[in-house]
PDB file of N, CA, C and O in Angstrom:
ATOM      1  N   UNK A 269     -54.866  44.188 -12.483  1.00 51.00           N
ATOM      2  CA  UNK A 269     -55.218  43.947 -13.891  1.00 51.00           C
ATOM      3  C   UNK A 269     -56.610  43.318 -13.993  1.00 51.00           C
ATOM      4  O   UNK A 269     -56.825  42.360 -13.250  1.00 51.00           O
ATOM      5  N   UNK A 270     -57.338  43.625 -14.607  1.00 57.00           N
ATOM      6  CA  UNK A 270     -58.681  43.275 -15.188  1.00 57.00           C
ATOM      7  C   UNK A 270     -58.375  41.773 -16.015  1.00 57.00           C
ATOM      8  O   UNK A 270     -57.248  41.514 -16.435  1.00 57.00           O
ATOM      9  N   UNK A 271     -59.500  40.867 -16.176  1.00 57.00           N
ATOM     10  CA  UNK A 271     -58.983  39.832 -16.930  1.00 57.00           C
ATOM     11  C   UNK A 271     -58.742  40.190 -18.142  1.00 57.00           C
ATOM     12  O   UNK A 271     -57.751  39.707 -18.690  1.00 57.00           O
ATOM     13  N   UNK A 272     -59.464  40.986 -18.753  1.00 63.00           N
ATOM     14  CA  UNK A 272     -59.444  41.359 -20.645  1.00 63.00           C
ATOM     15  C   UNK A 272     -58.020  41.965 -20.980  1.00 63.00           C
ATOM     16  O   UNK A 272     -57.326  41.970 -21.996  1.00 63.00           O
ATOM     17  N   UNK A 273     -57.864  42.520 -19.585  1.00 65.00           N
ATOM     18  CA  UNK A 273     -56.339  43.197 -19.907  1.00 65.00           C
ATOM     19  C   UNK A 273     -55.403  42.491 -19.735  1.00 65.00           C
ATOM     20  O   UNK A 273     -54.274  42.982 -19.762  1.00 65.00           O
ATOM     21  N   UNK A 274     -55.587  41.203 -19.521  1.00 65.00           N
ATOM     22  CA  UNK A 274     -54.439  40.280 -19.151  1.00 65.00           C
ATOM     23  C   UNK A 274     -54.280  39.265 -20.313  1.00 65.00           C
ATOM     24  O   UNK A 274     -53.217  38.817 -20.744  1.00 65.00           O
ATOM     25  N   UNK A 275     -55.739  38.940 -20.809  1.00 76.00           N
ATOM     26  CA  UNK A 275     -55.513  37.687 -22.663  1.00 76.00           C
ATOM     27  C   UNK A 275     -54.647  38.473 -23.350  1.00 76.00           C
ATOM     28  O   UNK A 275     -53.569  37.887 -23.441  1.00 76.00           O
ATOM     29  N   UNK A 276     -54.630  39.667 -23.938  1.00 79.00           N
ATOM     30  CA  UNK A 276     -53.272  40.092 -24.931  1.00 79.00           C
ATOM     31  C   UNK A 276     -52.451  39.979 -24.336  1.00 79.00           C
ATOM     32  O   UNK A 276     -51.740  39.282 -25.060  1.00 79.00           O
ATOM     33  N   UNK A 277     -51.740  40.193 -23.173  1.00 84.00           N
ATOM     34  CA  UNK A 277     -50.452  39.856 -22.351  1.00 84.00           C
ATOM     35  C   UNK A 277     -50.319  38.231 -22.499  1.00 84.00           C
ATOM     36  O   UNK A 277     -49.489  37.649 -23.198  1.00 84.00           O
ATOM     37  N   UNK A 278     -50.925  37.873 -22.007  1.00 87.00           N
ATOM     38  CA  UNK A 278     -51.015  36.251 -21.764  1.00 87.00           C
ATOM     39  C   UNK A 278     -50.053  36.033 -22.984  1.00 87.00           C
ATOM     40  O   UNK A 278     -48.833  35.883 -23.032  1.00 87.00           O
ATOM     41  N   UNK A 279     -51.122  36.070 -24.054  1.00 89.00           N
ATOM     42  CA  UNK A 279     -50.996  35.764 -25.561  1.00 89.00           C
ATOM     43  C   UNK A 279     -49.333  36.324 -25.999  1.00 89.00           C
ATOM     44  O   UNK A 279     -48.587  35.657 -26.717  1.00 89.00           O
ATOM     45  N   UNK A 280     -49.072  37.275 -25.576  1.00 90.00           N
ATOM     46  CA  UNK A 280     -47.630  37.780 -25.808  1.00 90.00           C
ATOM     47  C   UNK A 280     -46.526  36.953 -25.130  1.00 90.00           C
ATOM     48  O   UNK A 280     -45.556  36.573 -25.786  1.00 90.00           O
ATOM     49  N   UNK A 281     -46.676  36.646 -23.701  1.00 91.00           N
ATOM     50  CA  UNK A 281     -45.887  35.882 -22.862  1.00 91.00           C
ATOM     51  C   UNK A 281     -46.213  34.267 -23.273  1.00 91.00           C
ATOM     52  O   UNK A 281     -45.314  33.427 -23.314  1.00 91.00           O
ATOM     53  N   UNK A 282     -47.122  34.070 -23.464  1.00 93.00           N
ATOM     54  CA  UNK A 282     -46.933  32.421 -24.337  1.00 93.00           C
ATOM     55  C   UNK A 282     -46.257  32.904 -25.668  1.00 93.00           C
ATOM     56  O   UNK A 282     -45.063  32.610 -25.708  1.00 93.00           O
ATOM     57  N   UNK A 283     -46.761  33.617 -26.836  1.00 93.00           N
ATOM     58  CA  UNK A 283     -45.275  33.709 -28.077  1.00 93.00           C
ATOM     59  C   UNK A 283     -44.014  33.406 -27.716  1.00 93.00           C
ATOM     60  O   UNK A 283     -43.281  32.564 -28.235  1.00 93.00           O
ATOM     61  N   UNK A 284     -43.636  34.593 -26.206  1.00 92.00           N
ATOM     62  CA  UNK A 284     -42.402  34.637 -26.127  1.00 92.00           C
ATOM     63  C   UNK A 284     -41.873  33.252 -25.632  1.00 92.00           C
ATOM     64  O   UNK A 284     -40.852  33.473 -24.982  1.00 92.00           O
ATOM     65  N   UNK A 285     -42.079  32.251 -25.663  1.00 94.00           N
ATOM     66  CA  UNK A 285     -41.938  31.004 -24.930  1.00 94.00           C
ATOM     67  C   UNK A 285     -41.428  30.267 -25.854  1.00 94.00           C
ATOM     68  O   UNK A 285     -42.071  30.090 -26.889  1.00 94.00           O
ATOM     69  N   UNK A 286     -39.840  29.532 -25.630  1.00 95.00           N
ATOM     70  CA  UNK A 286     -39.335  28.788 -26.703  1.00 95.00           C
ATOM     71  C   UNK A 286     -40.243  28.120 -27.170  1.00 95.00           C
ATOM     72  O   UNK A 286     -41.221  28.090 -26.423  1.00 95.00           O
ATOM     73  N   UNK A 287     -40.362  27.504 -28.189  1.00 96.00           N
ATOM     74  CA  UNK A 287     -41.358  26.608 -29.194  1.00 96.00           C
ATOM     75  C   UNK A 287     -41.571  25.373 -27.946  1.00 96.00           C
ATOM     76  O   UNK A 287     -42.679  25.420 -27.412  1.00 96.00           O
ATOM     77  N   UNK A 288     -40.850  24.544 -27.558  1.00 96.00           N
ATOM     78  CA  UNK A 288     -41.085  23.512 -26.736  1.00 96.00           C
ATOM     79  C   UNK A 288     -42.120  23.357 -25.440  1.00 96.00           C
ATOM     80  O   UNK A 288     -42.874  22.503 -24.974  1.00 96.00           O
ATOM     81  N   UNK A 289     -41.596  25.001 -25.088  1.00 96.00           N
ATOM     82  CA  UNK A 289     -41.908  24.918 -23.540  1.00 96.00           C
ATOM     83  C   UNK A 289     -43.603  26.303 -24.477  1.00 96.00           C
ATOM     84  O   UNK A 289     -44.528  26.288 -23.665  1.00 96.00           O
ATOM     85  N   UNK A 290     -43.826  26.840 -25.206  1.00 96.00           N
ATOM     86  CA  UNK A 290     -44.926  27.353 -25.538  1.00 96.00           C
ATOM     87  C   UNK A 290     -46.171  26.099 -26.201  1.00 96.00           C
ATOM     88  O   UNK A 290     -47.372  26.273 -25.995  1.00 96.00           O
ATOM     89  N   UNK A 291     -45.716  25.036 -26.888  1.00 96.00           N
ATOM     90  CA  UNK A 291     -46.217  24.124 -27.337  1.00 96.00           C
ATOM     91  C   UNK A 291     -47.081  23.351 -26.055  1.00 96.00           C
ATOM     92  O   UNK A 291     -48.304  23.327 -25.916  1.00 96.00           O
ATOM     93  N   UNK A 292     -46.012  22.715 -25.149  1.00 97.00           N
ATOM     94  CA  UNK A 292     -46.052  22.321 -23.728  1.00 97.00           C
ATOM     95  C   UNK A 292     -47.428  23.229 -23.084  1.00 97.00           C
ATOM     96  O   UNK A 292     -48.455  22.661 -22.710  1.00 97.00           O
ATOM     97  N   UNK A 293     -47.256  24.537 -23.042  1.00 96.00           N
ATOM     98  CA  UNK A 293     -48.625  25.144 -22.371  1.00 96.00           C
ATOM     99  C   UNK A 293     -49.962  24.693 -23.215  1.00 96.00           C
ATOM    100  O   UNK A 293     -50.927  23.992 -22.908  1.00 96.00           O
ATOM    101  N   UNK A 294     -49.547  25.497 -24.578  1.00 95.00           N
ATOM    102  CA  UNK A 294     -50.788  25.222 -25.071  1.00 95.00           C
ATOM    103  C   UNK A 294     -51.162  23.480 -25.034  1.00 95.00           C
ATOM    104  O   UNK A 294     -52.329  23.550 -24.650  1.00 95.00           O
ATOM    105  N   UNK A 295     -51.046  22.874 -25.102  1.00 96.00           N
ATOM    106  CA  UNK A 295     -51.388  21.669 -25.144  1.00 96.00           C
ATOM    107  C   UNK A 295     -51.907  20.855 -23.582  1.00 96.00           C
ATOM    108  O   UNK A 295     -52.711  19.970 -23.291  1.00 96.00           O
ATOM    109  N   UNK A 296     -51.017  21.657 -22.895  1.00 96.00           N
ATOM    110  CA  UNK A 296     -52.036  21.082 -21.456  1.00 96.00           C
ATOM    111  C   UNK A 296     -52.653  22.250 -21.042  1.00 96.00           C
ATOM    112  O   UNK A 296     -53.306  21.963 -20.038  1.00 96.00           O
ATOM    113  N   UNK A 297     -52.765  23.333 -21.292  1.00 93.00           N
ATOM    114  CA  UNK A 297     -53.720  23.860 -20.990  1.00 93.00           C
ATOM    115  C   UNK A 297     -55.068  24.730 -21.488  1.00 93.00           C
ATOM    116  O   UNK A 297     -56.067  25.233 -20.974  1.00 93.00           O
ATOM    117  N   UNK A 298     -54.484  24.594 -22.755  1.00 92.00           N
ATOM    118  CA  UNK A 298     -55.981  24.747 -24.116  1.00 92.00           C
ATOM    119  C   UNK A 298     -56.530  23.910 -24.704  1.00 92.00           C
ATOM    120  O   UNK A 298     -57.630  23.898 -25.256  1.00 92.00           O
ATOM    121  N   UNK A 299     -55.151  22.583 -24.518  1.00 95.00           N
ATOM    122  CA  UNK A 299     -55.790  21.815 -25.573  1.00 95.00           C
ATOM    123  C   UNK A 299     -56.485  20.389 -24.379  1.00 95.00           C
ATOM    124  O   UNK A 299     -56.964  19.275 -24.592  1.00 95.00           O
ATOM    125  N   UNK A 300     -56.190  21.224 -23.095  1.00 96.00           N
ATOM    126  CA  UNK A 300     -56.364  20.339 -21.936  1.00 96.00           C
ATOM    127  C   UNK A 300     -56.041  18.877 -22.227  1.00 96.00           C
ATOM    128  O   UNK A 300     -56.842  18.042 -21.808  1.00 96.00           O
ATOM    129  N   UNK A 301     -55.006  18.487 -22.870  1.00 97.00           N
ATOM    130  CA  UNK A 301     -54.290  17.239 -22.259  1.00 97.00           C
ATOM    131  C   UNK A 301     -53.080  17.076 -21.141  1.00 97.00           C
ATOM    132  O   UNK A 301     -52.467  17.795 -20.352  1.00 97.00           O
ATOM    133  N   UNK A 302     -53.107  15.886 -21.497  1.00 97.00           N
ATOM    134  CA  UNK A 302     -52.411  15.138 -19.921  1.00 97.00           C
ATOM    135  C   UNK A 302     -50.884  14.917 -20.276  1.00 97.00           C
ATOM    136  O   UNK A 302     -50.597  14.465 -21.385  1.00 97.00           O
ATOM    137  N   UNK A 303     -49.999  15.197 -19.449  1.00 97.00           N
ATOM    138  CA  UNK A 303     -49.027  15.297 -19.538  1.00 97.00           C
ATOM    139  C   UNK A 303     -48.383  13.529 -20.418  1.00 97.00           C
ATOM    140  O   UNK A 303     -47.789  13.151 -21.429  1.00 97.00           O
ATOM    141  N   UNK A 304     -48.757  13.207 -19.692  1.00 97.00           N
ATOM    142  CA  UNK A 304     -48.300  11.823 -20.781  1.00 97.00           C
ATOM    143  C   UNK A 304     -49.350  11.963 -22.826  1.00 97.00           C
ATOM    144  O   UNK A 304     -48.826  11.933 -23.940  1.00 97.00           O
ATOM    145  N   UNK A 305     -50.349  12.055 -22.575  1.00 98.00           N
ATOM    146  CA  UNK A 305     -50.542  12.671 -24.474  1.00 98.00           C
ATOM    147  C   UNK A 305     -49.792  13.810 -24.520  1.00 98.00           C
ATOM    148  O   UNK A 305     -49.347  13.951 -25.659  1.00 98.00           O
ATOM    149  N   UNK A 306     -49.383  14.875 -23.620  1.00 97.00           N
ATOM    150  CA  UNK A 306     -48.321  15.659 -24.582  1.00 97.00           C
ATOM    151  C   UNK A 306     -47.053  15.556 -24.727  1.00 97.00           C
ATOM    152  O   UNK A 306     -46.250  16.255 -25.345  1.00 97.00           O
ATOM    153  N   UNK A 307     -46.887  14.251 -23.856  1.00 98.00           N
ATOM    154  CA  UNK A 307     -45.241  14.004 -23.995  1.00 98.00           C
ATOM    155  C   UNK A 307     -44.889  13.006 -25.032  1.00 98.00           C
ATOM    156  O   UNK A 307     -43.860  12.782 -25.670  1.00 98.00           O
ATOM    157  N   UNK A 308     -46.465  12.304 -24.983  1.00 98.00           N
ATOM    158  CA  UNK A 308     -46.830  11.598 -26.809  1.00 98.00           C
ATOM    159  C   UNK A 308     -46.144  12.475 -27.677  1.00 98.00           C
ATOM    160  O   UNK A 308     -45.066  12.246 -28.226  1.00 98.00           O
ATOM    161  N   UNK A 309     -46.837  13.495 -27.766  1.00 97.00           N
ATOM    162  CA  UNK A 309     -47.409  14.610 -29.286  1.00 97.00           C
ATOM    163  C   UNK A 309     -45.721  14.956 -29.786  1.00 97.00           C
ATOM    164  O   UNK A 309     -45.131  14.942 -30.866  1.00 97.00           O
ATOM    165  N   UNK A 310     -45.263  15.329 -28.060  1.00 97.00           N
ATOM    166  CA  UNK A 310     -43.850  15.933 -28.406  1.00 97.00           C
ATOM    167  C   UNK A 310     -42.664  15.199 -28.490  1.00 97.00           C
ATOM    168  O   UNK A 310     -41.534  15.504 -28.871  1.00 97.00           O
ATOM    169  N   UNK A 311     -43.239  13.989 -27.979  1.00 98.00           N
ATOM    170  CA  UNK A 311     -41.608  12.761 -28.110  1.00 98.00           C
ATOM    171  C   UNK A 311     -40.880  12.878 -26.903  1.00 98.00           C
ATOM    172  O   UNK A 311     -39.916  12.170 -26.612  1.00 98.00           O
ATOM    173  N   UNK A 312     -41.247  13.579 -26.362  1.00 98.00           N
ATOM    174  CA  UNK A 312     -40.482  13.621 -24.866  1.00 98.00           C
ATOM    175  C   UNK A 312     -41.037  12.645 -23.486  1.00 98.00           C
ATOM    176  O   UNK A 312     -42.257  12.487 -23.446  1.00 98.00           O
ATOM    177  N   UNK A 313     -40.501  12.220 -22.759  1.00 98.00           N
ATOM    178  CA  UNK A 313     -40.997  11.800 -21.533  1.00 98.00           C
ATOM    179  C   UNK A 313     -42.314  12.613 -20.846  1.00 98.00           C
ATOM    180  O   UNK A 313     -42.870  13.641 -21.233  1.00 98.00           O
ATOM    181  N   UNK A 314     -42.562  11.859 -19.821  1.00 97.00           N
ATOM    182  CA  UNK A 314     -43.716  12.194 -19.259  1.00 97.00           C
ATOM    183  C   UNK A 314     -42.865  13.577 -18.124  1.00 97.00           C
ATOM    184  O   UNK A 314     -43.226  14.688 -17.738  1.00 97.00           O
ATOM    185  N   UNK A 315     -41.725  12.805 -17.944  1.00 98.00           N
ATOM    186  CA  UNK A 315     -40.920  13.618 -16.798  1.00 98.00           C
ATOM    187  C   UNK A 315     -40.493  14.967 -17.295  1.00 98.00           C
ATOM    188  O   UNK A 315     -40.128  15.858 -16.529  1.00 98.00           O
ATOM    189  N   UNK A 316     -40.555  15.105 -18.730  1.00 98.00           N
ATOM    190  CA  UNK A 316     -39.774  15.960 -19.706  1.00 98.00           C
ATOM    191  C   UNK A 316     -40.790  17.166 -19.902  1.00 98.00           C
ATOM    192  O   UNK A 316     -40.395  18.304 -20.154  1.00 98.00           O
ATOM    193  N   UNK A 317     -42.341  16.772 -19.743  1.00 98.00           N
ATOM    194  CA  UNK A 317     -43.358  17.374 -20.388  1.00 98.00           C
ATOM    195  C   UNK A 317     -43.529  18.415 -18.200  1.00 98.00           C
ATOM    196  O   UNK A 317     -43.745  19.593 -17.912  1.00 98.00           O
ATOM    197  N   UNK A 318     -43.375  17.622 -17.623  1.00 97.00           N
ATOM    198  CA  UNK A 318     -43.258  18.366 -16.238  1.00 97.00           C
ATOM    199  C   UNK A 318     -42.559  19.142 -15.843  1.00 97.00           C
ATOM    200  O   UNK A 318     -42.842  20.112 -15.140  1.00 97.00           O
ATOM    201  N   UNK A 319     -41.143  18.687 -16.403  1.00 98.00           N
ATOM    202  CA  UNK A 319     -39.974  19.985 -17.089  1.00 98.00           C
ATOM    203  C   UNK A 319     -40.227  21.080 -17.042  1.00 98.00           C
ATOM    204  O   UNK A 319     -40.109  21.987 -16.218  1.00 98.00           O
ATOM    205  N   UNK A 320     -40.779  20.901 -18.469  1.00 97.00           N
ATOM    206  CA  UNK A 320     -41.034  21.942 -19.565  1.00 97.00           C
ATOM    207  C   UNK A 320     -42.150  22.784 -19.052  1.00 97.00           C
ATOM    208  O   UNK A 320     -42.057  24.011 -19.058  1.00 97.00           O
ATOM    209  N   UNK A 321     -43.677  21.880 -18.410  1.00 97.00           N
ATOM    210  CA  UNK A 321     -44.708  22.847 -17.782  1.00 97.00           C
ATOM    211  C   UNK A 321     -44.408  23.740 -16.419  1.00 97.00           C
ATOM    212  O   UNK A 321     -44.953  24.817 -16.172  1.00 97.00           O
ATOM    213  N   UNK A 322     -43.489  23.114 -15.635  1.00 97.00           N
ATOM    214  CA  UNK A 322     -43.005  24.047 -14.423  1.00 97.00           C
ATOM    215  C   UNK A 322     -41.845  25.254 -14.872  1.00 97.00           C
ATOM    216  O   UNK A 322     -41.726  26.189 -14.079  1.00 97.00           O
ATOM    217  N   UNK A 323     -41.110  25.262 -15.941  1.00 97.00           N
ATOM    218  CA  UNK A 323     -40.396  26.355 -16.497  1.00 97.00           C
ATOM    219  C   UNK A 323     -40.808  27.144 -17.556  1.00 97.00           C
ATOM    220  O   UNK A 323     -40.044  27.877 -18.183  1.00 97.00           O
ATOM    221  N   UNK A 324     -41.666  27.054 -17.715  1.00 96.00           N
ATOM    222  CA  UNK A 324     -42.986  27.681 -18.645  1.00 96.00           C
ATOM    223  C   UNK A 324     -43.614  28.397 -17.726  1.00 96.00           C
ATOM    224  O   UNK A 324     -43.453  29.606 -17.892  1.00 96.00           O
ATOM    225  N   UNK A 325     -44.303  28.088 -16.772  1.00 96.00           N
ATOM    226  CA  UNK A 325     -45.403  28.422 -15.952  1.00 96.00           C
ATOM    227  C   UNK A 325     -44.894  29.638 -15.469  1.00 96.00           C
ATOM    228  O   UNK A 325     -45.329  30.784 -15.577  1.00 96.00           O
ATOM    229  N   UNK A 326     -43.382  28.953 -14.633  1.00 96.00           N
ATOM    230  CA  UNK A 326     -42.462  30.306 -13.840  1.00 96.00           C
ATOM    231  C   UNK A 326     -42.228  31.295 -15.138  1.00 96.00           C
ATOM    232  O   UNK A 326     -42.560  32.466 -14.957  1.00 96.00           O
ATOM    233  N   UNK A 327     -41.736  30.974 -16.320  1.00 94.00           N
ATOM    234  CA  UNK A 327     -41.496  32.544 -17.163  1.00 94.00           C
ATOM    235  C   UNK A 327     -42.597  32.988 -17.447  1.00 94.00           C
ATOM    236  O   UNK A 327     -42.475  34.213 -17.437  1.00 94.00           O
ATOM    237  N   UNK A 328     -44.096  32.587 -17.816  1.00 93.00           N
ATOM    238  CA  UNK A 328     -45.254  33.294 -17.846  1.00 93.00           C
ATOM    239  C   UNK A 328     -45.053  34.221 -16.584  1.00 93.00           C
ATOM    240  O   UNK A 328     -44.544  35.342 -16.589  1.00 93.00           O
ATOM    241  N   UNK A 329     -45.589  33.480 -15.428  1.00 92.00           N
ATOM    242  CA  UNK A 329     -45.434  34.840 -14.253  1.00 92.00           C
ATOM    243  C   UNK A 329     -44.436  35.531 -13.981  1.00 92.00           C
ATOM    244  O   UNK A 329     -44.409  36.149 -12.917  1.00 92.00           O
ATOM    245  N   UNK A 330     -43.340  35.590 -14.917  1.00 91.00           N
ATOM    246  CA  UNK A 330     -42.178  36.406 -14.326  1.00 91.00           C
ATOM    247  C   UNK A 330     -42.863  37.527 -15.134  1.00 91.00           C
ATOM    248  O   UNK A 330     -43.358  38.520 -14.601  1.00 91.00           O
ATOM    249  N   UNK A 331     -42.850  37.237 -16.763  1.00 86.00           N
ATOM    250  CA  UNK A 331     -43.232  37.811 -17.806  1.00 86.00           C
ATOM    251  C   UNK A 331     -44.556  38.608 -17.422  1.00 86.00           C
ATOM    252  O   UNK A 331     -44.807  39.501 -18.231  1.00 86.00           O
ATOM    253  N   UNK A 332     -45.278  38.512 -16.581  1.00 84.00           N
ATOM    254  CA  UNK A 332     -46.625  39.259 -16.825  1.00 84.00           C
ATOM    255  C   UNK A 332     -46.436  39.808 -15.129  1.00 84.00           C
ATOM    256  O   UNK A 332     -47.368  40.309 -14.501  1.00 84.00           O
ATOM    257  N   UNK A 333     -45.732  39.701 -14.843  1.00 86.00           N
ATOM    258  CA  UNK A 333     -45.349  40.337 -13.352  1.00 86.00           C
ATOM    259  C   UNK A 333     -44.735  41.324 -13.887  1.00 86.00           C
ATOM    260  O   UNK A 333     -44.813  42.215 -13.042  1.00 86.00           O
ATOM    261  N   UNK A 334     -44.140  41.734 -14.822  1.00 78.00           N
ATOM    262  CA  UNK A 334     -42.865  43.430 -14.893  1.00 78.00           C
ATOM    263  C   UNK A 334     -44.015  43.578 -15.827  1.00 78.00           C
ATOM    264  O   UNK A 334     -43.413  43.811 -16.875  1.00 78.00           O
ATOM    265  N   UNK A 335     -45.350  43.595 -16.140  1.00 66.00           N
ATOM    266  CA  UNK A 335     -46.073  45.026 -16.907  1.00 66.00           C
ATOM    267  C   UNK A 335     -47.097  45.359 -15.729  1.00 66.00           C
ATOM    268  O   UNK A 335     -47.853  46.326 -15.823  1.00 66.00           O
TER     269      UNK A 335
END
């Protein structure tokens, strides 16, 4: 895959991402904060926001691995 061909995928496989665990990406990794400000933003633990970014991360690459 080319990179250009991969932002609309991306963009599809973050939508598909429950609200928590899609929030969770964007925020540490667009909005580049730190797991403790996004466990601020979201009310969750720091441990909660590590959770959420390691089961996020794995369904992105599952998700953009079968196209």
């Amino acid at each position: 895959h080319c990179a250009e061909c991969l932002i609309p995928s991306l963009r599809d496989a973050i939508d598909a991402l429950p609200e928590k665990e899609r929030k969770t990406i964007l925020l540490r990794f667009f909005k580049g904060l730190t797991q403790e400000q996004t466990a601020r933003i979201l009310q969750v633990s720091q441990v909660q926001v590590s959770r959420l970014e390691r089961r996020s991360l794995q369904k992105l690459r599952d998700l953009l691995a079968e196209e």
